[in-house]
mmCIF file of C-alpha atoms in Angstrom:
data_model
loop_
_atom_site.group_PDB
_atom_site.id
_atom_site.type_symbol
_atom_site.label_atom_id
_atom_site.label_comp_id
_atom_site.label_asym_id
_atom_site.label_seq_id
_atom_site.Cartn_x
_atom_site.Cartn_y
_atom_site.Cartn_z
ATOM 1 C CA MET U 1 9.817 -39.001 -18.098
ATOM 2 C CA VAL U 2 7.150 -36.708 -19.549
ATOM 3 C CA THR U 3 8.636 -34.245 -21.996
ATOM 4 C CA ILE U 4 7.862 -32.399 -25.194
ATOM 5 C CA LYS U 5 9.911 -33.772 -28.057
ATOM 6 C CA VAL U 6 10.662 -31.298 -30.808
ATOM 7 C CA ALA U 7 13.350 -31.887 -33.391
ATOM 8 C CA GLN U 8 16.585 -29.902 -32.838
ATOM 9 C CA LEU U 9 15.202 -28.238 -29.693
ATOM 10 C CA PRO U 10 16.134 -28.871 -26.032
ATOM 11 C CA LEU U 11 13.719 -30.702 -23.766
ATOM 12 C CA LEU U 12 11.226 -28.382 -22.066
ATOM 13 C CA LYS U 13 11.143 -28.609 -18.272
ATOM 14 C CA LEU U 14 9.719 -26.393 -15.548
ATOM 15 C CA PRO U 15 10.934 -26.094 -11.936
ATOM 16 C CA LEU U 16 8.811 -27.720 -9.263
ATOM 17 C CA THR U 17 8.931 -24.781 -6.848
ATOM 18 C CA PRO U 18 5.680 -23.149 -8.141
ATOM 19 C CA TYR U 19 3.801 -26.435 -7.645
ATOM 20 C CA THR U 20 5.113 -26.799 -4.106
ATOM 21 C CA LEU U 21 4.126 -23.251 -3.195
ATOM 22 C CA ALA U 22 0.684 -23.611 -4.817
ATOM 23 C CA SER U 23 -0.217 -26.940 -3.181
ATOM 24 C CA PRO U 24 -1.938 -25.515 -0.032
ATOM 25 C CA SER U 25 -4.042 -23.142 -2.105
ATOM 26 C CA LEU U 26 -4.815 -25.912 -4.559
ATOM 27 C CA GLY U 27 -6.052 -28.088 -1.701
ATOM 28 C CA LEU U 28 -8.495 -25.382 -0.596
ATOM 29 C CA LEU U 29 -9.669 -24.849 -4.157
ATOM 30 C CA LEU U 30 -10.261 -28.571 -4.534
ATOM 31 C CA VAL U 31 -12.461 -28.511 -1.430
ATOM 32 C CA PHE U 32 -14.424 -25.529 -2.733
ATOM 33 C CA ARG U 33 -14.858 -27.173 -6.119
ATOM 34 C CA THR U 34 -16.012 -30.443 -4.561
ATOM 35 C CA ASN U 35 -18.584 -28.606 -2.448
ATOM 36 C CA SER U 36 -19.738 -26.615 -5.467
ATOM 37 C CA ALA U 37 -20.090 -29.759 -7.552
ATOM 38 C CA TYR U 38 -22.146 -31.422 -4.822
ATOM 39 C CA ARG U 39 -24.423 -28.371 -4.540
ATOM 40 C CA ARG U 40 -24.994 -28.426 -8.291
ATOM 41 C CA TRP U 41 -25.782 -32.133 -8.202
ATOM 42 C CA ASP U 42 -28.149 -31.711 -5.247
ATOM 43 C CA GLU U 43 -29.933 -28.770 -6.870
ATOM 44 C CA ALA U 44 -30.347 -30.722 -10.111
ATOM 45 C CA ARG U 45 -31.701 -33.724 -8.169
ATOM 46 C CA LYS U 46 -34.244 -31.520 -6.380
ATOM 47 C CA ALA U 47 -35.302 -29.875 -9.657
ATOM 48 C CA TRP U 48 -35.910 -33.248 -11.291
ATOM 49 C CA GLY U 49 -37.781 -34.430 -8.186
ATOM 50 C CA LEU U 50 -40.130 -31.444 -8.415
ATOM 51 C CA ILE U 51 -40.717 -32.199 -12.087
ATOM 52 C CA ILE U 52 -41.677 -35.785 -11.245
ATOM 53 C CA ASN U 53 -43.937 -34.808 -8.338
ATOM 54 C CA ASN U 54 -45.772 -32.074 -10.214
ATOM 55 C CA SER U 55 -46.220 -34.288 -13.268
ATOM 56 C CA ARG U 56 -47.950 -36.799 -11.009
ATOM 57 C CA ASN U 57 -50.050 -34.032 -9.473
ATOM 58 C CA ILE U 58 -51.252 -32.897 -12.891
ATOM 59 C CA ALA U 59 -52.235 -36.440 -13.841
ATOM 60 C CA ARG U 60 -53.976 -36.992 -10.487
ATOM 61 C CA MET U 61 -55.942 -33.747 -10.523
ATOM 62 C CA GLY U 62 -56.874 -34.035 -14.169
ATOM 63 C CA THR U 63 -58.188 -37.568 -13.746
ATOM 64 C CA ALA U 64 -60.115 -36.774 -10.553
ATOM 65 C CA TRP U 65 -61.601 -33.437 -11.598
ATOM 66 C CA ILE U 66 -62.578 -33.958 -15.215
ATOM 67 C CA ASN U 67 -66.340 -33.580 -15.626
ATOM 68 C CA GLU U 68 -67.079 -35.354 -18.883
ATOM 69 C CA PRO U 69 -70.217 -37.542 -19.096
ATOM 70 C CA ASN U 70 -69.187 -39.174 -22.370
ATOM 71 C CA GLU U 71 -66.805 -41.971 -21.408
ATOM 72 C CA GLU U 72 -65.137 -42.149 -24.840
ATOM 73 C CA VAL U 73 -64.463 -38.404 -24.932
ATOM 74 C CA ARG U 74 -63.210 -38.552 -21.339
ATOM 75 C CA ARG U 75 -60.795 -41.344 -22.205
ATOM 76 C CA LYS U 76 -59.412 -39.487 -25.239
ATOM 77 C CA LYS U 77 -58.875 -36.245 -23.315
ATOM 78 C CA LEU U 78 -57.097 -37.993 -20.459
ATOM 79 C CA ASP U 79 -54.993 -39.977 -22.908
ATOM 80 C CA ARG U 80 -53.875 -36.728 -24.557
ATOM 81 C CA LEU U 81 -53.149 -35.249 -21.133
ATOM 82 C CA SER U 82 -50.976 -38.211 -20.135
ATOM 83 C CA LYS U 83 -49.026 -38.020 -23.391
ATOM 84 C CA CYS U 84 -48.406 -34.297 -22.931
ATOM 85 C CA ILE U 85 -47.228 -34.925 -19.358
ATOM 86 C CA TRP U 86 -44.768 -37.561 -20.610
ATOM 87 C CA ALA U 87 -43.535 -35.348 -23.461
ATOM 88 C CA PHE U 88 -42.279 -32.572 -21.170
ATOM 89 C CA PRO U 89 -39.634 -34.450 -19.114
ATOM 90 C CA ARG U 90 -38.631 -36.398 -22.238
ATOM 91 C CA SER U 91 -38.118 -33.170 -24.183
ATOM 92 C CA LEU U 92 -36.313 -31.515 -21.277
ATOM 93 C CA SER U 93 -33.995 -34.505 -20.969
ATOM 94 C CA ARG U 94 -33.190 -34.261 -24.684
ATOM 95 C CA HIS U 95 -32.700 -30.494 -24.352
ATOM 96 C CA MET U 96 -30.041 -31.084 -21.683
ATOM 97 C CA GLU U 97 -28.064 -33.509 -23.868
ATOM 98 C CA SER U 98 -25.514 -32.803 -26.571
ATOM 99 C CA PRO U 99 -27.161 -31.622 -29.820
ATOM 100 C CA PHE U 100 -25.085 -34.204 -31.694
ATOM 101 C CA THR U 101 -26.237 -37.303 -29.795
ATOM 102 C CA ALA U 102 -29.454 -39.142 -28.963
ATOM 103 C CA GLU U 103 -31.573 -37.225 -31.492
ATOM 104 C CA ALA U 104 -32.619 -40.410 -33.262
ATOM 105 C CA ASP U 105 -33.769 -41.978 -29.985
ATOM 106 C CA TYR U 106 -35.766 -38.881 -29.097
ATOM 107 C CA VAL U 107 -37.504 -38.786 -32.466
ATOM 108 C CA ALA U 108 -38.225 -42.513 -32.306
ATOM 109 C CA ASP U 109 -39.767 -42.170 -28.828
ATOM 110 C CA LEU U 110 -42.031 -39.340 -29.946
ATOM 111 C CA ARG U 111 -43.112 -41.195 -33.092
ATOM 112 C CA ASP U 112 -43.871 -44.289 -31.043
ATOM 113 C CA ARG U 113 -45.917 -42.626 -28.273
ATOM 114 C CA LEU U 114 -47.503 -39.494 -29.752
ATOM 115 C CA ASP U 115 -49.838 -38.674 -32.589
ATOM 116 C CA PRO U 116 -48.004 -37.649 -35.796
ATOM 117 C CA GLU U 117 -49.104 -34.007 -35.552
ATOM 118 C CA HIS U 118 -48.115 -33.787 -31.885
ATOM 119 C CA ALA U 119 -44.746 -35.432 -32.528
ATOM 120 C CA ASP U 120 -43.969 -33.224 -35.539
ATOM 121 C CA GLY U 121 -44.727 -30.089 -33.537
ATOM 122 C CA LEU U 122 -42.226 -31.081 -30.849
ATOM 123 C CA ILE U 123 -39.525 -32.242 -33.239
ATOM 124 C CA GLN U 124 -39.653 -29.043 -35.285
ATOM 125 C CA ALA U 125 -39.914 -26.680 -32.301
ATOM 126 C CA ALA U 126 -37.041 -24.260 -31.676
ATOM 127 C CA HIS U 127 -37.327 -24.863 -27.913
ATOM 128 C CA ARG U 128 -38.858 -28.275 -27.308
ATOM 129 C CA PRO U 129 -39.495 -28.062 -23.542
ATOM 130 C CA ASN U 130 -41.400 -24.796 -24.025
ATOM 131 C CA ARG U 131 -43.441 -26.380 -26.790
ATOM 132 C CA ALA U 132 -44.148 -29.378 -24.536
ATOM 133 C CA LEU U 133 -45.413 -27.029 -21.792
ATOM 134 C CA PHE U 134 -47.626 -25.267 -24.344
ATOM 135 C CA ASP U 135 -49.117 -28.591 -25.448
ATOM 136 C CA LEU U 136 -49.671 -29.573 -21.821
ATOM 137 C CA THR U 137 -51.453 -26.296 -21.092
ATOM 138 C CA THR U 138 -53.787 -26.705 -24.074
ATOM 139 C CA ALA U 139 -54.553 -30.290 -22.975
ATOM 140 C CA VAL U 140 -55.509 -29.044 -19.507
ATOM 141 C CA ASN U 141 -57.620 -26.244 -20.943
ATOM 142 C CA ASP U 142 -59.487 -28.837 -23.002
ATOM 143 C CA LEU U 143 -60.618 -30.690 -19.875
ATOM 144 C CA SER U 144 -64.168 -30.019 -18.741
ATOM 145 C CA MET U 145 -63.888 -28.774 -15.153
ATOM 146 C CA HIS U 146 -64.397 -25.739 -12.948
ATOM 147 C CA ALA U 147 -62.049 -22.838 -13.635
ATOM 148 C CA LEU U 148 -60.739 -22.819 -10.061
ATOM 149 C CA ARG U 149 -59.685 -26.440 -10.370
ATOM 150 C CA ARG U 150 -58.024 -25.735 -13.698
ATOM 151 C CA ASN U 151 -56.089 -22.931 -12.035
ATOM 152 C CA GLU U 152 -54.794 -25.390 -9.430
ATOM 153 C CA ILE U 153 -53.478 -27.634 -12.198
ATOM 154 C CA ASP U 154 -51.885 -24.643 -13.886
ATOM 155 C CA LYS U 155 -49.914 -23.947 -10.702
ATOM 156 C CA SER U 156 -48.170 -27.301 -11.157
ATOM 157 C CA ILE U 157 -47.456 -26.430 -14.792
ATOM 158 C CA VAL U 158 -45.840 -23.175 -13.625
ATOM 159 C CA VAL U 159 -43.596 -25.210 -11.303
ATOM 160 C CA LEU U 160 -42.549 -27.339 -14.283
ATOM 161 C CA GLY U 161 -41.562 -24.173 -16.123
ATOM 162 C CA ASP U 162 -39.583 -22.913 -13.132
ATOM 163 C CA GLN U 163 -37.652 -26.178 -12.846
ATOM 164 C CA LYS U 164 -36.975 -26.115 -16.577
ATOM 165 C CA GLY U 165 -35.276 -22.759 -16.091
ATOM 166 C CA ALA U 166 -33.318 -24.081 -13.099
ATOM 167 C CA SER U 167 -32.142 -27.073 -15.135
ATOM 168 C CA GLU U 168 -31.016 -24.855 -17.999
ATOM 169 C CA ARG U 169 -29.117 -22.603 -15.603
ATOM 170 C CA LEU U 170 -27.278 -25.563 -14.072
ATOM 171 C CA PHE U 171 -26.544 -27.038 -17.483
ATOM 172 C CA SER U 172 -25.114 -23.804 -18.886
ATOM 173 C CA SER U 173 -23.075 -22.761 -15.813
ATOM 174 C CA PRO U 174 -19.355 -23.249 -16.510
ATOM 175 C CA VAL U 175 -17.219 -25.355 -14.191
ATOM 176 C CA PRO U 176 -13.745 -23.919 -13.360
ATOM 177 C CA LEU U 177 -10.929 -25.839 -14.986
ATOM 178 C CA PHE U 178 -8.052 -24.784 -12.727
ATOM 179 C CA CYS U 179 -7.316 -28.370 -11.648
ATOM 180 C CA GLU U 180 -7.003 -29.561 -15.216
ATOM 181 C CA CYS U 181 -4.711 -26.647 -16.030
ATOM 182 C CA TYR U 182 -2.573 -27.421 -12.970
ATOM 183 C CA PHE U 183 -1.975 -31.025 -13.982
ATOM 184 C CA VAL U 184 -1.324 -30.109 -17.617
ATOM 185 C CA ILE U 185 1.429 -27.760 -16.440
ATOM 186 C CA LEU U 186 2.657 -30.489 -14.085
ATOM 187 C CA LEU U 187 3.455 -32.566 -17.169
ATOM 188 C CA PHE U 188 6.430 -30.310 -17.802
ATOM 189 C CA GLY U 189 7.884 -30.673 -14.304
ATOM 190 C CA ASN U 190 11.314 -32.200 -13.763
ATOM 191 C CA GLU U 191 10.925 -35.921 -13.020
ATOM 192 C CA GLU U 192 13.780 -36.021 -10.509
ATOM 193 C CA GLN U 193 12.204 -33.189 -8.530
ATOM 194 C CA ILE U 194 8.765 -34.783 -8.740
ATOM 195 C CA ASP U 195 10.019 -38.118 -7.400
ATOM 196 C CA SER U 196 11.707 -36.353 -4.469
ATOM 197 C CA THR U 197 8.556 -34.432 -3.478
ATOM 198 C CA PRO U 198 6.084 -36.656 -1.569
ATOM 199 C CA HIS U 199 2.833 -34.809 -2.260
ATOM 200 C CA VAL U 200 3.262 -34.889 -6.032
ATOM 201 C CA SER U 201 5.401 -37.996 -6.505
ATOM 202 C CA VAL U 202 2.359 -40.220 -7.076
ATOM 203 C CA ALA U 203 1.032 -37.984 -9.842
ATOM 204 C CA GLY U 204 4.469 -37.691 -11.377
ATOM 205 C CA ARG U 205 5.083 -41.420 -11.420
ATOM 206 C CA LEU U 206 1.655 -42.186 -12.789
ATOM 207 C CA LEU U 207 2.168 -39.715 -15.608
ATOM 208 C CA HIS U 208 5.631 -41.080 -16.227
ATOM 209 C CA ARG U 209 4.584 -44.747 -16.266
ATOM 210 C CA SER U 210 1.641 -44.025 -18.529
ATOM 211 C CA GLY U 211 4.151 -43.120 -21.227
ATOM 212 C CA THR U 212 2.396 -39.865 -22.011
ATOM 213 C CA THR U 213 4.127 -37.856 -24.764
ATOM 214 C CA LEU U 214 2.768 -34.543 -26.028
#
């Protein structure tokens, strides 16, 4: 039986009636939360898909439209462009992670792929995805091509910025915790009542057999 054990105090139990009355509403809330979670997942998947597609578009247009007669200079400019394209999704991915994890891997990746000055600028930036977009824009501006074609590439960079904002919004939006609160309160329910109530008996027995003690 799941109880709170405190010396010299009676065992704390709550009646099961509130759980029984709340079950229909809880079922509807679970459906709403499931639908909301799926919408968030689908929106995040679409945002990342747009980032991938527009990154490819930038690389394609830059390679096709660059007008540089010197082959060595052309190669260096396109190499810088490709590195800046890679740095944005990598920095955005790191930005979406916990600040206490994966930092060493991020720094190692930048040191391995980018020039020291480029890597240091990203590592020290207050907002790394924004800095990556800035570096990408300067790399595009450095390409020798007609201004109208450069504007077309910049449209894809704007889409990257929009999807960065969408990703940050999804990442920072809180998820309701009513289900967790419900089951925490359920821990204090009377075991005999739980076992006699079909729709919560499974949860009650699982909690009981797990030997959980607060």
